[in-house]
Backbone as numpy.savetxt, mean C-alpha at the origin, in Angstrom:
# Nx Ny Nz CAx CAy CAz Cx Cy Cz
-40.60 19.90 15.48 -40.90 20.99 14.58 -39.61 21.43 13.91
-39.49 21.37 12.31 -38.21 21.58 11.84 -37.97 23.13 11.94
-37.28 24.21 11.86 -37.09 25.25 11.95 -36.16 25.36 10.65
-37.08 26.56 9.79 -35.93 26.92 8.45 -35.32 28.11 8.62
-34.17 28.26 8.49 -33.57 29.75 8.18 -33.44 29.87 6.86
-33.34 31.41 6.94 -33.81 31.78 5.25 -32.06 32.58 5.05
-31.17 32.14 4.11 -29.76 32.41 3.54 -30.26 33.39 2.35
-30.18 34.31 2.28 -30.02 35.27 0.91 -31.07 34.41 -0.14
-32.20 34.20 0.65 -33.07 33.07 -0.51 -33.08 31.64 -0.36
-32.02 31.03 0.34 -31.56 29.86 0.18 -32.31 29.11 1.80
-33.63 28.03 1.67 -34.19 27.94 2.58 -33.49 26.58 3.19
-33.36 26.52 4.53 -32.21 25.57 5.19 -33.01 24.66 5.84
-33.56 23.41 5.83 -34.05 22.92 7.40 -32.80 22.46 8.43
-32.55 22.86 9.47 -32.09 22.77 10.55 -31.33 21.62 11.00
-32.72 20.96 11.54 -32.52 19.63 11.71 -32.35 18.22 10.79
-32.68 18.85 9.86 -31.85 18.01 8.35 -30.63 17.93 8.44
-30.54 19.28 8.52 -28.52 19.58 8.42 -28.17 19.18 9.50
-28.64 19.43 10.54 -27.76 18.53 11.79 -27.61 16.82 11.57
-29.10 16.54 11.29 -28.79 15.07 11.11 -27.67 14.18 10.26
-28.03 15.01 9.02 -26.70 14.93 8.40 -25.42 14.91 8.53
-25.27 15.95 9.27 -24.25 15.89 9.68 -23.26 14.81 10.78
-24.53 14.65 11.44 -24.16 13.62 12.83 -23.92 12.31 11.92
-24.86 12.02 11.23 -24.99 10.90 10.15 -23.37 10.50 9.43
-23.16 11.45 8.71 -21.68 11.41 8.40 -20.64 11.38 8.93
-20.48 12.01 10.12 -19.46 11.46 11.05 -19.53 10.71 11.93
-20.93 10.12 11.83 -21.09 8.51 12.75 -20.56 7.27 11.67
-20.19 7.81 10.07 -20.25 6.78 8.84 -18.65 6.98 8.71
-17.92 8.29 8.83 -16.58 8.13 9.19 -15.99 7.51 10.57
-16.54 7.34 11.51 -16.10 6.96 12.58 -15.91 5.21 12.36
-16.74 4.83 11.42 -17.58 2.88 11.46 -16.25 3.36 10.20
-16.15 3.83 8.85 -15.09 3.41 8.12 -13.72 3.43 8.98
-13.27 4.57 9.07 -11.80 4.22 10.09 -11.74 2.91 10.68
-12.78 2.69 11.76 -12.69 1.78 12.20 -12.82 0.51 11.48
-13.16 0.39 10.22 -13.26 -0.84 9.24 -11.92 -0.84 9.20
-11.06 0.69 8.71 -9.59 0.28 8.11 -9.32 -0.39 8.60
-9.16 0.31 10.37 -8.08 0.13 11.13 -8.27 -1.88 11.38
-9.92 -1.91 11.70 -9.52 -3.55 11.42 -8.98 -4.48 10.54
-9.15 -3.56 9.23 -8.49 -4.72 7.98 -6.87 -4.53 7.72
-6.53 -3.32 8.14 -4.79 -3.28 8.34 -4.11 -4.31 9.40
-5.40 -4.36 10.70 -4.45 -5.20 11.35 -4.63 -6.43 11.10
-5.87 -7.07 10.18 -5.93 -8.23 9.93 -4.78 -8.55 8.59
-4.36 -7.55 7.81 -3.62 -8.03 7.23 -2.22 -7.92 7.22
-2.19 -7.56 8.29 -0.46 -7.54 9.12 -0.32 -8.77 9.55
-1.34 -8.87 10.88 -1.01 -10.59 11.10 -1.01 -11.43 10.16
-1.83 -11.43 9.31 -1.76 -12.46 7.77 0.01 -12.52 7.47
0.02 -11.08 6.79 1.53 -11.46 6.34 2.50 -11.70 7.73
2.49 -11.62 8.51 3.31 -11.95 10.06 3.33 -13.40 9.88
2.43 -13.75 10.13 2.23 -15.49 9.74 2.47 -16.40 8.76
2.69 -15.39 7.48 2.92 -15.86 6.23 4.63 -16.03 5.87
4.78 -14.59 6.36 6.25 -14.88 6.43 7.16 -15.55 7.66
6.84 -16.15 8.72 6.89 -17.04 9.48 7.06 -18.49 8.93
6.10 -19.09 7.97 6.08 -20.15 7.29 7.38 -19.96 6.44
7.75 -19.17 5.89 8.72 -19.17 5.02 9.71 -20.18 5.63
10.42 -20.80 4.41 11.68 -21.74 4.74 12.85 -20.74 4.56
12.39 -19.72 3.93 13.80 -18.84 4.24 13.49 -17.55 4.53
14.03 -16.37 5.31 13.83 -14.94 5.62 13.75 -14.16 4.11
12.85 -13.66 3.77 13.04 -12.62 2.16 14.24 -11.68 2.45
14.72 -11.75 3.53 16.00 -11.08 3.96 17.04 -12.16 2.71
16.91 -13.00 3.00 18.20 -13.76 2.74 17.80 -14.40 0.99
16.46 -14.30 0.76 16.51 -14.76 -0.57 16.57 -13.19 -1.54
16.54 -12.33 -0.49 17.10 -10.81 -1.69 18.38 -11.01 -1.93
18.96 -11.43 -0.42 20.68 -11.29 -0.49 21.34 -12.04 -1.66
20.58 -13.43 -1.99 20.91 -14.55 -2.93 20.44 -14.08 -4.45
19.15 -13.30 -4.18 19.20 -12.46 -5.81 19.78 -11.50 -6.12
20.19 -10.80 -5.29 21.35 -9.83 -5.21 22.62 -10.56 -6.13
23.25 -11.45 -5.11 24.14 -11.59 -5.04 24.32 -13.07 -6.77
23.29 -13.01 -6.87 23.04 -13.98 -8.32 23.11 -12.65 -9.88
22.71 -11.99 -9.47 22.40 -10.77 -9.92 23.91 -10.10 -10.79
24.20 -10.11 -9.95 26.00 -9.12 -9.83 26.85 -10.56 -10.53
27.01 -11.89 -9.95 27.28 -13.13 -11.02 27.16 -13.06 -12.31
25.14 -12.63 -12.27 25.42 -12.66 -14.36 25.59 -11.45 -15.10
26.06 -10.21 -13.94 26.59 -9.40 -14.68 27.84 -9.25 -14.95
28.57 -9.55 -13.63 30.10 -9.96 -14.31 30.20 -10.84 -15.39
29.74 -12.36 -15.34 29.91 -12.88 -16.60 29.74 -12.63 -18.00
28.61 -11.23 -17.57 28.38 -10.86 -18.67 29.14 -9.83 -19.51
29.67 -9.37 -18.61 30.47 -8.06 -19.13 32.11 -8.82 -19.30
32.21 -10.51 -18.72 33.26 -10.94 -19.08 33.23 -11.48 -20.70
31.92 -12.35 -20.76 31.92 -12.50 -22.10 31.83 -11.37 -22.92
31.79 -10.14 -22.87 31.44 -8.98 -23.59 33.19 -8.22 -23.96
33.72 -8.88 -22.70 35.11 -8.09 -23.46 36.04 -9.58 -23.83
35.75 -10.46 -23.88 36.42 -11.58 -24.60 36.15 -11.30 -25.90
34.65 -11.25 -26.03 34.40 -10.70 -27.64 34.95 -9.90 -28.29
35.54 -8.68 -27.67 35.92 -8.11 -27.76 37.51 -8.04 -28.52
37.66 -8.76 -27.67 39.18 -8.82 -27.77 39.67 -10.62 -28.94
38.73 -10.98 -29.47 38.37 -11.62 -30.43 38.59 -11.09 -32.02
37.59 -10.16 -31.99 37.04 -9.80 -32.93 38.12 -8.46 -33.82
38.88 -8.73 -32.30 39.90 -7.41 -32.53 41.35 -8.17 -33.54
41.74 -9.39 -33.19 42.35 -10.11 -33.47 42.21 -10.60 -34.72
């Protein structure tokens, strides 16, 4: 038997609203738990992925880094040769 309370006019069924309620936090409980499985499935993914690597992304930053700072010196070398060219 549903039971209504009556709000300033506003007629409530009871057991609607409870169900609902239970309903929705039985539907947050199943999403979390979706995340939490697809975060850890895609941790191990990349764990494994970067495992295969022939080199650590540690060491191919260090090499773009360090490639990086190369064509900027050269660049700022050819930039004051020009320089000193044009001055001449």
């Amino acid at each position: 038997m549903a039971t209504n309370q009556k709000f300033n006019g506003f007629n409530v069924n009871r057991s609607l609203l409870v169900s609902g309620a239970v309903l929705t936090g039985f539907g947050a409980v199943l999403s979390l738990t979706g995340a939490a499985i697809l975060a850890a499935t895609l941790a191990s993914a990349g764990r494994d992925w970067m495992q295969q690597l022939d080199t650590p992304p540690s060491e191919r930053a260090a090499r773009a880094v360090n490639q990086a700072r190369a064509a900027s010196l050269a660049g700022m070398e050819a930039w004051r040769s020009q320089g000193r060219a044009s001055s001449n």
